[in-house]
Coordinates of C-alpha atoms in Angstrom, one line a residue:
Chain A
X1 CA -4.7 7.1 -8.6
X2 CA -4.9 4.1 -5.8
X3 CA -6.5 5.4 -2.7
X4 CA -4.3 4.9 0.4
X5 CA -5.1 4.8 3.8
X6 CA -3.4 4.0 7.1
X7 CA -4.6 3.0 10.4
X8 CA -2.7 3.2 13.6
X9 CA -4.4 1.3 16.0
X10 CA -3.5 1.1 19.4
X11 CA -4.5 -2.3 21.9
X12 CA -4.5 -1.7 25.7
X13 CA -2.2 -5.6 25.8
X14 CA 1.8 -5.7 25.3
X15 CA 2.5 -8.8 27.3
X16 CA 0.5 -11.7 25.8
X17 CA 1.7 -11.9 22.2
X18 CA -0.9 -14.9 21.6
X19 CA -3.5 -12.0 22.0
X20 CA -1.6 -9.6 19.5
X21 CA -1.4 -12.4 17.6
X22 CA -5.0 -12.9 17.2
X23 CA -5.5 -9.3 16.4
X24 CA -3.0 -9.2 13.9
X25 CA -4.8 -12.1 12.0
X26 CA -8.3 -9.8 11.6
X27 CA -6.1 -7.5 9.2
X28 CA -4.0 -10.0 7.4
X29 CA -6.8 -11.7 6.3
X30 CA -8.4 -8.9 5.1
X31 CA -8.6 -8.0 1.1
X32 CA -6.5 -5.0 0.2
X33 CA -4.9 -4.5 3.7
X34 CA -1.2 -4.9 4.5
X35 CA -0.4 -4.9 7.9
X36 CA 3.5 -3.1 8.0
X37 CA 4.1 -3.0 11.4
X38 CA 3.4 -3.6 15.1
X39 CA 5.5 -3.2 18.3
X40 CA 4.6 -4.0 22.1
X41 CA 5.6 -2.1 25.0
X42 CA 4.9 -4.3 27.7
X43 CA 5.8 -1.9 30.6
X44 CA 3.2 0.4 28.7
X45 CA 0.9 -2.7 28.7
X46 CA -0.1 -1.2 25.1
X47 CA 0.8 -2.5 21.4
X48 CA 0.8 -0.1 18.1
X49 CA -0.1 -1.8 15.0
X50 CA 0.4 0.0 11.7
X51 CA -1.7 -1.1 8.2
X52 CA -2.4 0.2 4.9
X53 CA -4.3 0.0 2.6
X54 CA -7.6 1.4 0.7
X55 CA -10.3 2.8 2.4
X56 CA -12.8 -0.4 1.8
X57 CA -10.4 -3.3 3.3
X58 CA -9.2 -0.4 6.2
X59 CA -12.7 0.1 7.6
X60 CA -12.9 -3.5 7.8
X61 CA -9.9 -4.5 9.2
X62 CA -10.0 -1.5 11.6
X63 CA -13.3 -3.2 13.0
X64 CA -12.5 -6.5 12.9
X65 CA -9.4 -5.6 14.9
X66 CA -11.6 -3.7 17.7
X67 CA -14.1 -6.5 17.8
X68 CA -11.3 -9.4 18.2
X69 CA -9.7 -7.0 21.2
X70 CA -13.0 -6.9 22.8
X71 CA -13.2 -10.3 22.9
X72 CA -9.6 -11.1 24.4
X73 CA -9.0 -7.9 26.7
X74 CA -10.8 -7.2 30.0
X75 CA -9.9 -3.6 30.8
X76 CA -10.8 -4.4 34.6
X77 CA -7.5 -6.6 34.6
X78 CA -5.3 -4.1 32.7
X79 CA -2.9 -2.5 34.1
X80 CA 0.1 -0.6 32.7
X81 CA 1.7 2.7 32.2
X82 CA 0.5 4.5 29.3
X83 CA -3.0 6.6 29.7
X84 CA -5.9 4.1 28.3
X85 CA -9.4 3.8 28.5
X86 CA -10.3 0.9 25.9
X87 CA -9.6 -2.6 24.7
X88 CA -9.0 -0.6 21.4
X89 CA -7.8 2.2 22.7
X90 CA -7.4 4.8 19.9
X91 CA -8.0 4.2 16.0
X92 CA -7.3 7.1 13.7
X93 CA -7.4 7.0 10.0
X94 CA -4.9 8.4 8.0
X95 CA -4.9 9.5 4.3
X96 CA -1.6 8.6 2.6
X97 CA -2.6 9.1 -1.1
X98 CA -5.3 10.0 -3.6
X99 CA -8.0 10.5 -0.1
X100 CA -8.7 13.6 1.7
X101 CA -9.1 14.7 5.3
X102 CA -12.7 14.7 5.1
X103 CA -12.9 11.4 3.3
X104 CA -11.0 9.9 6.8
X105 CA -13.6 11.7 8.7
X106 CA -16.5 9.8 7.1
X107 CA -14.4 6.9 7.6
X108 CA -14.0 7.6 11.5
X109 CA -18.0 8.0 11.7
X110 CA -18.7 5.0 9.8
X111 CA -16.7 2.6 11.8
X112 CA -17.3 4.6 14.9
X113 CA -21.1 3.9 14.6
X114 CA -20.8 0.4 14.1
X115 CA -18.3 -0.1 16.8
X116 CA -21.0 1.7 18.9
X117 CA -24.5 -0.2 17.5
X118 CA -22.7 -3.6 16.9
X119 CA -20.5 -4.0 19.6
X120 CA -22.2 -2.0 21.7
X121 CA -18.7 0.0 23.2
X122 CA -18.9 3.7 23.5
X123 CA -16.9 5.4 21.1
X124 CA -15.4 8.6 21.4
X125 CA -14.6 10.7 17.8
X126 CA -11.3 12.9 18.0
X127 CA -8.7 14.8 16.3
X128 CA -9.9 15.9 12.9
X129 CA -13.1 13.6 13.3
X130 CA -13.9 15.3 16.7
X131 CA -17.8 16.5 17.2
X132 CA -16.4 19.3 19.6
X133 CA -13.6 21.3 19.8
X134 CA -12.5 20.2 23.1
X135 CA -12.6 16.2 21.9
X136 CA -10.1 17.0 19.2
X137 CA -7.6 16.6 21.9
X138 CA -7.2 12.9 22.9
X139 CA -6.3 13.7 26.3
X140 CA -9.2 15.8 27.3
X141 CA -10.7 12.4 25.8
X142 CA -9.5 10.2 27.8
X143 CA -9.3 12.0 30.9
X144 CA -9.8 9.7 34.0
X145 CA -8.7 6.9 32.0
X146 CA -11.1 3.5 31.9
X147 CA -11.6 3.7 36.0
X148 CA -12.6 6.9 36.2
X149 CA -14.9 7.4 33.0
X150 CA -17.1 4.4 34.3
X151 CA -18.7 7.7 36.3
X152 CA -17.9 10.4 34.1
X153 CA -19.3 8.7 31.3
X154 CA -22.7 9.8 32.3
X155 CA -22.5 13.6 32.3
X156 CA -23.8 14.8 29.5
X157 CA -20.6 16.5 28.6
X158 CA -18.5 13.1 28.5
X159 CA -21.9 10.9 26.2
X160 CA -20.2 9.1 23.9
X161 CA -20.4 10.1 19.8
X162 CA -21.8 6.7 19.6
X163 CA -22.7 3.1 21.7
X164 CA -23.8 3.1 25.2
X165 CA -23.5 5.9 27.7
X166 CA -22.1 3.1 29.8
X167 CA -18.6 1.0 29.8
X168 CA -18.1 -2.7 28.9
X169 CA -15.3 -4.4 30.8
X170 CA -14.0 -3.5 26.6
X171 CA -13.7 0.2 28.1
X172 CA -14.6 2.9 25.1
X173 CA -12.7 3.6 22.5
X174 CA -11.6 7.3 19.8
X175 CA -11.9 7.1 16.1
X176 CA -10.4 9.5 14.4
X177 CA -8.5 11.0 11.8
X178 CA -5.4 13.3 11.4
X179 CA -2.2 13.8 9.0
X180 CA 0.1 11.1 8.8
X181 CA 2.8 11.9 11.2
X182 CA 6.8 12.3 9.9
X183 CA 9.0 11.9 12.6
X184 CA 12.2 14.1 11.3
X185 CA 15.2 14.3 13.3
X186 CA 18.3 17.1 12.1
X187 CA 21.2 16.7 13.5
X188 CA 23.6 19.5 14.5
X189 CA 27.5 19.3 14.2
X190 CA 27.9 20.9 17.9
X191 CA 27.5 18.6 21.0
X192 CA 26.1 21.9 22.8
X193 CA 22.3 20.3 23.6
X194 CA 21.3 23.7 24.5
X195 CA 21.6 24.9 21.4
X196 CA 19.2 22.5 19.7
X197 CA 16.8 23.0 22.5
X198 CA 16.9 26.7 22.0
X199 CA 16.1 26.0 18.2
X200 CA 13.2 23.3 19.2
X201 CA 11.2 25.7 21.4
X202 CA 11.8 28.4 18.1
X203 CA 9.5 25.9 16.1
X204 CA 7.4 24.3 18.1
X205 CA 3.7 24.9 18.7
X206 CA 4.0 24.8 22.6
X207 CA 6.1 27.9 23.0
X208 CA 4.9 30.0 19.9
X209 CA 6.0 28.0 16.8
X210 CA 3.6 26.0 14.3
X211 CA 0.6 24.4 15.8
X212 CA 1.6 20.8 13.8
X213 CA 5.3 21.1 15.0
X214 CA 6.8 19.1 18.1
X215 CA 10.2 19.7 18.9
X216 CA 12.9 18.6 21.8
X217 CA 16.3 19.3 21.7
X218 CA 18.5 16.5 22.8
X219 CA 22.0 15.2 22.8
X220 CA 23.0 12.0 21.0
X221 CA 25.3 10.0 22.7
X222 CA 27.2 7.9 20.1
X223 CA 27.8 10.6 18.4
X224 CA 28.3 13.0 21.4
X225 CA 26.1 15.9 18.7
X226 CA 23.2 17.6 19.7
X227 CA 20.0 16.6 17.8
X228 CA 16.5 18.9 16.9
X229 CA 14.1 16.0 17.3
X230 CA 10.8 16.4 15.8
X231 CA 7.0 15.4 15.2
X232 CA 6.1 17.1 11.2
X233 CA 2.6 16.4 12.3
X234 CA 1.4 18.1 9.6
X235 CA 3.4 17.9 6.3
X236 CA 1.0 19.5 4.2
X237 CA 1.0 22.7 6.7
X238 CA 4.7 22.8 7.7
X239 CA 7.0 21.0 4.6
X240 CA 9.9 19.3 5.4
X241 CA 12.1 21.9 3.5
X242 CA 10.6 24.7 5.7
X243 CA 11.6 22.6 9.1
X244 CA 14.9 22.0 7.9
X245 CA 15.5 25.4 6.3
X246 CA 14.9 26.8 9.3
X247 CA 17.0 25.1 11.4
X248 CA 19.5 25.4 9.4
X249 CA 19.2 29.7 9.9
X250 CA 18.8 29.4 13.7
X251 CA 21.8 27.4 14.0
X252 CA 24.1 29.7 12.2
X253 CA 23.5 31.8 14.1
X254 CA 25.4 30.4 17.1
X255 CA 28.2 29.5 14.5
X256 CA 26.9 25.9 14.0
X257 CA 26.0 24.2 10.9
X258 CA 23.3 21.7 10.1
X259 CA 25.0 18.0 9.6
X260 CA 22.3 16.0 8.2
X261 CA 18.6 15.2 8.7
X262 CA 16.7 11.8 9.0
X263 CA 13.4 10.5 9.0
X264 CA 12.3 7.7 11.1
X265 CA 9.9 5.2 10.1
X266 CA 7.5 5.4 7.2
X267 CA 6.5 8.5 5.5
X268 CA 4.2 9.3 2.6
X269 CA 6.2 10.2 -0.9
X270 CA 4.3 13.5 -1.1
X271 CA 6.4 14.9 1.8
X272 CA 9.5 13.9 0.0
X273 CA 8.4 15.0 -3.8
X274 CA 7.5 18.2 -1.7
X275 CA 10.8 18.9 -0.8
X276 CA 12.4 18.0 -4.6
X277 CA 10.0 20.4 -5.9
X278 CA 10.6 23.0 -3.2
X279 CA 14.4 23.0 -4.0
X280 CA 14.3 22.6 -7.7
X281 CA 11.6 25.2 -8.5
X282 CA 9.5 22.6 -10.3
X283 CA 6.6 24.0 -12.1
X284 CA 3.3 22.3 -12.9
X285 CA 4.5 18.6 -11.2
X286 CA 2.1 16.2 -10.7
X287 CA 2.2 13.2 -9.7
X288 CA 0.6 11.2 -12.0
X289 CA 4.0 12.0 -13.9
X290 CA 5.9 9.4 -11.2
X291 CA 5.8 6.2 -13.3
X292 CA 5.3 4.5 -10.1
X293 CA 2.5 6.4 -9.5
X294 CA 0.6 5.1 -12.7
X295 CA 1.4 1.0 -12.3
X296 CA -1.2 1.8 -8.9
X297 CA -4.1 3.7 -10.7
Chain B
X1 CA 9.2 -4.3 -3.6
X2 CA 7.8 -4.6 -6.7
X3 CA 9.6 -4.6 -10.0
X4 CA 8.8 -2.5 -12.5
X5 CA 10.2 -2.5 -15.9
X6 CA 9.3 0.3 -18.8
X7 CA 9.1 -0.4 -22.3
X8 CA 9.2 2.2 -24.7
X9 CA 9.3 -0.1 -28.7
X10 CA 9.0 2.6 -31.6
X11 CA 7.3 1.0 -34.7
X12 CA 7.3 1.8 -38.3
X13 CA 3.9 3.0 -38.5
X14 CA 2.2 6.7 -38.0
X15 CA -0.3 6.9 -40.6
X16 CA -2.5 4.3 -39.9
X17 CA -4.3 4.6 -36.7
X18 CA -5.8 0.7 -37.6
X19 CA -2.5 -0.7 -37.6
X20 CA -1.6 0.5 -34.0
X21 CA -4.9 0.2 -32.4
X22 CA -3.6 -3.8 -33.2
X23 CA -0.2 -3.6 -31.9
X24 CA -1.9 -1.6 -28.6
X25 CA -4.6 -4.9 -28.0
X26 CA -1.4 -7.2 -27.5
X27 CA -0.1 -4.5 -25.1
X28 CA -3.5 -4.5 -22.9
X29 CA -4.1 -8.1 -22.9
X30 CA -0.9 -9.0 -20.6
X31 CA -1.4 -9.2 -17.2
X32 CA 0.2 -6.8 -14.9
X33 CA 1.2 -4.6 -17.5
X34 CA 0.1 -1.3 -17.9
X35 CA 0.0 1.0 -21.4
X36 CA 1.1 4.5 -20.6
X37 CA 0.9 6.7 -23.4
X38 CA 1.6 6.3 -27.2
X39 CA 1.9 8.8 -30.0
X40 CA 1.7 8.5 -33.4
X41 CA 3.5 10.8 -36.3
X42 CA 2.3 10.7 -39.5
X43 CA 5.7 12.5 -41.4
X44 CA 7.9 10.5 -40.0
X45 CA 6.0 7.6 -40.6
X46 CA 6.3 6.1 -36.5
X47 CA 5.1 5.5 -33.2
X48 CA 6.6 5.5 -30.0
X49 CA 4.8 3.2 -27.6
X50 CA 5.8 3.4 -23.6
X51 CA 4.2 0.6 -21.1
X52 CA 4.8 -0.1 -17.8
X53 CA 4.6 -3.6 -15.7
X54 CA 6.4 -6.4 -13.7
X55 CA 9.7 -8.2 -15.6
X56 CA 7.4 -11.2 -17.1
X57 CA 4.7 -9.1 -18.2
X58 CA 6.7 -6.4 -20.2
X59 CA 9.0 -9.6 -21.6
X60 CA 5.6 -11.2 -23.1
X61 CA 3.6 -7.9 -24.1
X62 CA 7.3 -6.8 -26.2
X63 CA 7.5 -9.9 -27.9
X64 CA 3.8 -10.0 -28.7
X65 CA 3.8 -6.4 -30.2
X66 CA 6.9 -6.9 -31.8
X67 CA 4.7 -10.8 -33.6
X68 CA 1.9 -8.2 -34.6
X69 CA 3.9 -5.4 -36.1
X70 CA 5.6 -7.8 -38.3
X71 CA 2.3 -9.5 -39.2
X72 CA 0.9 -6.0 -40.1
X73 CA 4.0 -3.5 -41.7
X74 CA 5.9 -4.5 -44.7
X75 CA 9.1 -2.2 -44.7
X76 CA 9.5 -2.5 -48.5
X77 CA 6.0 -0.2 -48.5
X78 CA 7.4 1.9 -45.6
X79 CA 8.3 5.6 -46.2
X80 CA 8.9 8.2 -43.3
X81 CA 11.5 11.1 -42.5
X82 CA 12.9 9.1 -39.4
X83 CA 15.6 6.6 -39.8
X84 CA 14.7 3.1 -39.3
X85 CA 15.3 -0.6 -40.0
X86 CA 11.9 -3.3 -38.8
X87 CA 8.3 -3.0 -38.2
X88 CA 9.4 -2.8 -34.6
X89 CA 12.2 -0.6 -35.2
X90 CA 13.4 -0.9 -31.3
X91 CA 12.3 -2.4 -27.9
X92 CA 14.2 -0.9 -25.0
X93 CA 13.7 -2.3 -21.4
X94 CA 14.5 0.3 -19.0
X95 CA 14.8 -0.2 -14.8
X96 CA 12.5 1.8 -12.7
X97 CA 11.6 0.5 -9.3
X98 CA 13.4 -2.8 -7.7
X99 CA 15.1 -3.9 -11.1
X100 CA 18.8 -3.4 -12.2
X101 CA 20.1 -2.8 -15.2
X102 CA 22.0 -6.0 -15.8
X103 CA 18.1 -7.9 -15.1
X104 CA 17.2 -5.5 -17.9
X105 CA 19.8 -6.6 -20.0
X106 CA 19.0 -10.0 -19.4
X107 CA 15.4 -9.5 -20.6
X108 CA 16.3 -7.8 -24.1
X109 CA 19.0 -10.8 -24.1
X110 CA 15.8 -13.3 -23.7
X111 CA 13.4 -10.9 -25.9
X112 CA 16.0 -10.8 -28.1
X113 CA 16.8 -14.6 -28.9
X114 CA 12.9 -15.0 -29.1
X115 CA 11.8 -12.3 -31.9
X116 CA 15.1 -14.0 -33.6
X117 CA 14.0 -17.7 -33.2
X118 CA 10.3 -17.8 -33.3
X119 CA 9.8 -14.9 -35.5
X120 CA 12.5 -15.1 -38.2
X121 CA 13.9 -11.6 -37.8
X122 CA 16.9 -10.5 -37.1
X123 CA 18.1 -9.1 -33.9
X124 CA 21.0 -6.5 -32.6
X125 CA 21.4 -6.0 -28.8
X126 CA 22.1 -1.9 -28.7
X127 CA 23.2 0.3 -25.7
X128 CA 23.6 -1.6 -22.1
X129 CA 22.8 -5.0 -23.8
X130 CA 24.9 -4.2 -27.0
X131 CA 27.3 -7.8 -27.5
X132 CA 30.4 -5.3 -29.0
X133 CA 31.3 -1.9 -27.8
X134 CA 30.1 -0.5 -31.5
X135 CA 26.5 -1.8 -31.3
X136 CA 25.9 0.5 -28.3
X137 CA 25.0 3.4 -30.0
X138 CA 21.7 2.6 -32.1
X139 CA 22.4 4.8 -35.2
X140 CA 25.8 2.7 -35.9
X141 CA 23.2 -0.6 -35.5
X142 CA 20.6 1.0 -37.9
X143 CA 23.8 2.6 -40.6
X144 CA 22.4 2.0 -44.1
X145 CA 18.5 1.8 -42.5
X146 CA 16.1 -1.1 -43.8
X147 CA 17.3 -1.0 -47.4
X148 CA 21.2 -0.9 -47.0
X149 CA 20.9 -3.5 -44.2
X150 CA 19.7 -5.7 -46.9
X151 CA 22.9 -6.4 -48.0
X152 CA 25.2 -5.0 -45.7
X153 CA 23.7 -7.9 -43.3
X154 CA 25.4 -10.7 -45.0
X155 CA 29.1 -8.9 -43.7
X156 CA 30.5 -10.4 -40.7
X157 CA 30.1 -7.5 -39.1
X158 CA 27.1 -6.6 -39.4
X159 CA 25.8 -10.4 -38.4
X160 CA 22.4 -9.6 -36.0
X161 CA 23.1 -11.3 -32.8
X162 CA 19.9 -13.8 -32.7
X163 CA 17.9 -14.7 -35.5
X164 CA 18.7 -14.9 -39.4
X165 CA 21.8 -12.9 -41.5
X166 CA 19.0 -12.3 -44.0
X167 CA 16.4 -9.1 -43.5
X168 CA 12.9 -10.6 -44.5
X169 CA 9.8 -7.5 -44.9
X170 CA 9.4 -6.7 -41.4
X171 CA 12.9 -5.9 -41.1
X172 CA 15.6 -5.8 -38.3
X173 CA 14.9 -5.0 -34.5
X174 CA 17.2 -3.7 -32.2
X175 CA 16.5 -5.1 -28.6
X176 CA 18.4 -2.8 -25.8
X177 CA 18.1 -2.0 -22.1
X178 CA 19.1 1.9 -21.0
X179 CA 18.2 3.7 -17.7
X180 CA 14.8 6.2 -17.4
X181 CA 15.5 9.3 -19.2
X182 CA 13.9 12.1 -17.2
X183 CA 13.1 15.3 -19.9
X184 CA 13.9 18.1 -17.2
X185 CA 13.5 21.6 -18.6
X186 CA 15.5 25.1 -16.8
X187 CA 14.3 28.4 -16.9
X188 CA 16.2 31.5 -16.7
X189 CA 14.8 34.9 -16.0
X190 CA 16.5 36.2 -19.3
X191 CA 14.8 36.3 -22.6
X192 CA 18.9 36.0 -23.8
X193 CA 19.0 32.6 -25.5
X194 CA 23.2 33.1 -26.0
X195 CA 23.4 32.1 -22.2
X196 CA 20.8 29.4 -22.4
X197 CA 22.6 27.9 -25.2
X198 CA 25.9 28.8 -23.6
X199 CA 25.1 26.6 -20.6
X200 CA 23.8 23.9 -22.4
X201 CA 27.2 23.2 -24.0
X202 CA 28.8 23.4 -20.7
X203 CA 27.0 20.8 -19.5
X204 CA 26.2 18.5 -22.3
X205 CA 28.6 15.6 -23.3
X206 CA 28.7 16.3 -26.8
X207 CA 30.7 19.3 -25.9
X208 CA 33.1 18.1 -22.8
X209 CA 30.0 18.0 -20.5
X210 CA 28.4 14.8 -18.7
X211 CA 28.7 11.9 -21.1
X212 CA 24.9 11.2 -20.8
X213 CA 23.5 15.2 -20.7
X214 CA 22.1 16.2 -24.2
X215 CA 21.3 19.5 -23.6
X216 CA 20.1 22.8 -25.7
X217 CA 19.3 26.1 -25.4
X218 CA 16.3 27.9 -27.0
X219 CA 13.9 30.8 -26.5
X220 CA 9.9 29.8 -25.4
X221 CA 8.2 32.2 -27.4
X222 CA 5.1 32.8 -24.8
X223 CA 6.9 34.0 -22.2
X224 CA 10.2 35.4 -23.9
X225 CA 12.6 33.5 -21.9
X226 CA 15.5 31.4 -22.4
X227 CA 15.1 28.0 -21.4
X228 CA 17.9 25.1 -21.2
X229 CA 16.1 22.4 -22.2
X230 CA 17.8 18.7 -21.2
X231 CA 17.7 15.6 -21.5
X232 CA 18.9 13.6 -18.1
X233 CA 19.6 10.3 -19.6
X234 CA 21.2 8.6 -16.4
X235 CA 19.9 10.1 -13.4
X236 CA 21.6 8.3 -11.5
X237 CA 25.2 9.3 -12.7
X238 CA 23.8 12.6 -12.9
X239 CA 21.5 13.3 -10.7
X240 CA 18.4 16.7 -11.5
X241 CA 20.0 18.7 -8.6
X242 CA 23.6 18.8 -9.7
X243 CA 22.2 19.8 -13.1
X244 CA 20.1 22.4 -11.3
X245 CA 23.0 23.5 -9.5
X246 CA 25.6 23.9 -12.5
X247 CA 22.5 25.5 -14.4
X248 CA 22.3 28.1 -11.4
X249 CA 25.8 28.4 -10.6
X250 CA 26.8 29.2 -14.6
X251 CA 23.8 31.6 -14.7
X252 CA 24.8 33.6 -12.1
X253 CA 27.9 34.4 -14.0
X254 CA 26.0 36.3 -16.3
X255 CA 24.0 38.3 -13.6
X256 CA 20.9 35.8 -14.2
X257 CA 18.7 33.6 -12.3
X258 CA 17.0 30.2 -12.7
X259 CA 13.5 30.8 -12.8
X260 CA 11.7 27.2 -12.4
X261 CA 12.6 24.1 -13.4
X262 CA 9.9 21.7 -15.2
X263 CA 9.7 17.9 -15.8
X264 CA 7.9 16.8 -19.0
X265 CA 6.2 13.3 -18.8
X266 CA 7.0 11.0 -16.5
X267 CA 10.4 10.2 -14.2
X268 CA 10.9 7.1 -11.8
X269 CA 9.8 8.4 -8.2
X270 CA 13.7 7.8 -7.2
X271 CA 14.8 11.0 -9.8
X272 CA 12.6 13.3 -7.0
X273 CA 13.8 10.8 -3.9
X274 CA 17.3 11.5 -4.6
X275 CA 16.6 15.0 -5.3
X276 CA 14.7 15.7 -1.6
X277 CA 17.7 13.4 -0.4
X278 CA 20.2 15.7 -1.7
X279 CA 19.0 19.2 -0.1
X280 CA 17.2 17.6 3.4
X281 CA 20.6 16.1 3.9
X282 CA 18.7 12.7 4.5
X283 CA 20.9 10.0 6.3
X284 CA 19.7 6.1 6.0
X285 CA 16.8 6.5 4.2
X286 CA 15.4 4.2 2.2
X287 CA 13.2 3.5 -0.3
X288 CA 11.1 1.1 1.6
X289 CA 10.3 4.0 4.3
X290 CA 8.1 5.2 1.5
X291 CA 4.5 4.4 2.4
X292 CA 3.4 3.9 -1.0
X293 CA 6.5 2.0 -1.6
X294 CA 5.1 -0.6 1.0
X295 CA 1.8 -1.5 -0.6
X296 CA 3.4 -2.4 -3.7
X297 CA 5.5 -4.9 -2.0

């Protein structure tokens, strides 16, 4: 089986696309690598740039990537409205197929330490990568932001995994790794919001439901329907079918029914062969029995 | 997104492991083609070869085998229970990611003309790519098998649609394109094959059922339970869930419940998609929101 991985890294510049530009050109050039997307905010002041590809060509792009944005971004002129603290701000790894967790761990130390030794910018593991409980939380992370940990960043507490205990006008960057992300959004045929805000605070981690789960209830306004919007961070924990299953329950029980679901953006076939096999009973599936599976071994 | 064609050719061979290892080595030696499993048996005398790969790969590594086997298997020598006509008895091209039917067609249609030209051997278009309504079905192509055909060639009727009205020793092919079929067994909690088999004819088309369900019922001796055992041969007319559905609903008639559900060898990714699809309620997905999907762009 091919061995997937994504990267989502994040760059602290969503104004000058010539930058982005240049940044985008250290994956595309890269063996094995497929950049899929990328998007700047510039009121954020922050791009996302999505790639894939195996776990060889990702290291290297991901580097490349950080190394090209320390050249081109001075954190000491950036300003904008998302929380940052680096160049690079955050670079997680995420396994997509035939990789584990702990394989995208050794992934985050690897290019972690040579972010650190070659480029000499402090780097910061997280999520699944973390060294300590309280980095696995990006915020705790990044608290103070870039102006602020140009202090902090001496206390022992707040030493960097790797690099410098000191900040480059590149500002420090977290490696990490964690689930790949489904963003999964059922939609209610009722246009009472509070309904599907009732039903978002049942599942979500915050107020008692699953740790992976984020949930908001809002109200769509084309279709004047209320909508369960949600965050599956963690697919392999909390399934698709079990979100949408339950739901469903809650919501009968003011009366409405479910309408239909959707997922936004990418997500990994596994969540979605989940689901078919969840529903259908299937018994001994693998997946080496999807043709499409076999052309990528 | 890539385009992935399966063949599956069956030749007139299953005794002599020599002979295929021959008709294999043409298989492996196309680029961006991929052999997936063959099987050999010796009583009736064939083997069914499956291979995977992009439209111009599968095309060349068809025609090749199809060169070989006539090279190698003289039908007048041929004995075997199962029916047949050629050394390559028949090449089917069969749609399984980004690839219609009617491109499918077109390739047994190009296939077709060259085994005819190049080779010498007659050739009849069967199923999606059959020329007349009667050639669809491949045991009215093969009536008479390889020594009736001898003669029975020279009616108008029976004229091959590429190559010579004369059968030389490697006999006729019939070149075809048909959708994936996906070999999807059901389980009840009964060990009372009467319902098993009862179901099956409600559902296959041989009996009033779905046209392109073959179905039966039988008992699995290690675990004592009835099983309806199906063949899906057009998922995408009828899809695994409504056959899981029917399976269920008819069973509960008799007081009994689907147990599982199984998949035997492999089925196109889209069989499962549509299936997750189906029970999420998914609105606007697509295929290329499928990660894995995206790398084989």
């Amino acid at each position: 089986m091919a061995q997937l991985v994504e990267c989502v890294p994040n760059f602290s510049e969503g104004r000058r696309p010539e930058i982005i530009r240049e940044i985008l050109a250290q994956i595309v050039q890269v063996k094995g690598v497929k950049l899929l997307d990328h998007s700047s905010d510039p009121s954020h002041n922050r791009s996302v740039v999505t790639f894939l590809g195996d776990p060889q060509g990702v290291k290297e792009a991901a580097f490349q990537t950080v190394k090209k944005a320390a050249e081109l971004i001075d954190l000491d002129q950036h300003q904008g409205e998302h929380p940052r603290m680096g160049a690079t701000d955050v670079v997680p790894f995420i396994p997509v197929s035939g990789v584990s967790m702990e394989e995208c761990v050794d992934m985050a130390r690897e290019v972690g330490k040579r972010i650190g030794t070659e480029l000499g910018i402090p780097v910061y593991l997280y999520e699944a990568a973390a060294s300590r409980p309280e980095r696995k939380n990006l915020a705790q992370v990044r608290k103070g932001q870039y102006e602020g940990l140009k202090t902090a960043i001496k206390e022992p507490d707040r030493h960097p995994d790797f690099g410098p205990a000191e900040l480059p006008r590149a500002g420090a960057t977290a490696v990490g790794a964690r689930p790949p992300l489904v963003a999964y959004n059922i939609n209610l045929d009722t246009d009472r919001v509070e309904i599907a805000q009732t039903i978002a605070k049942a599942i979500r981690g915050s107020s008692g439901g699953f740790p992976s789960i984020k949930a908001l209830g809002i109200r769509i306004e084309e279709t004047n329907r209320a909508q369960v919007t949600i965050n599956v961070c963690n697919y392999r924990e909390v399934p698709l079918h079990r979100v949408f299953e339950i739901v469903k329950t809650e919501a009968a029980r003011y009366g409405v029914q479910v309408l239909n679901s959707e997922i936004v953006g990418l997500t990994p076939m596994e969540a979605l062969i989940d689901a078919a096999g969840f529903y259908l009973r299937l018994e001994n599936f693998a997946e080496k029995q999807i043709l499409e599976k076999r052309i990528m071994e």
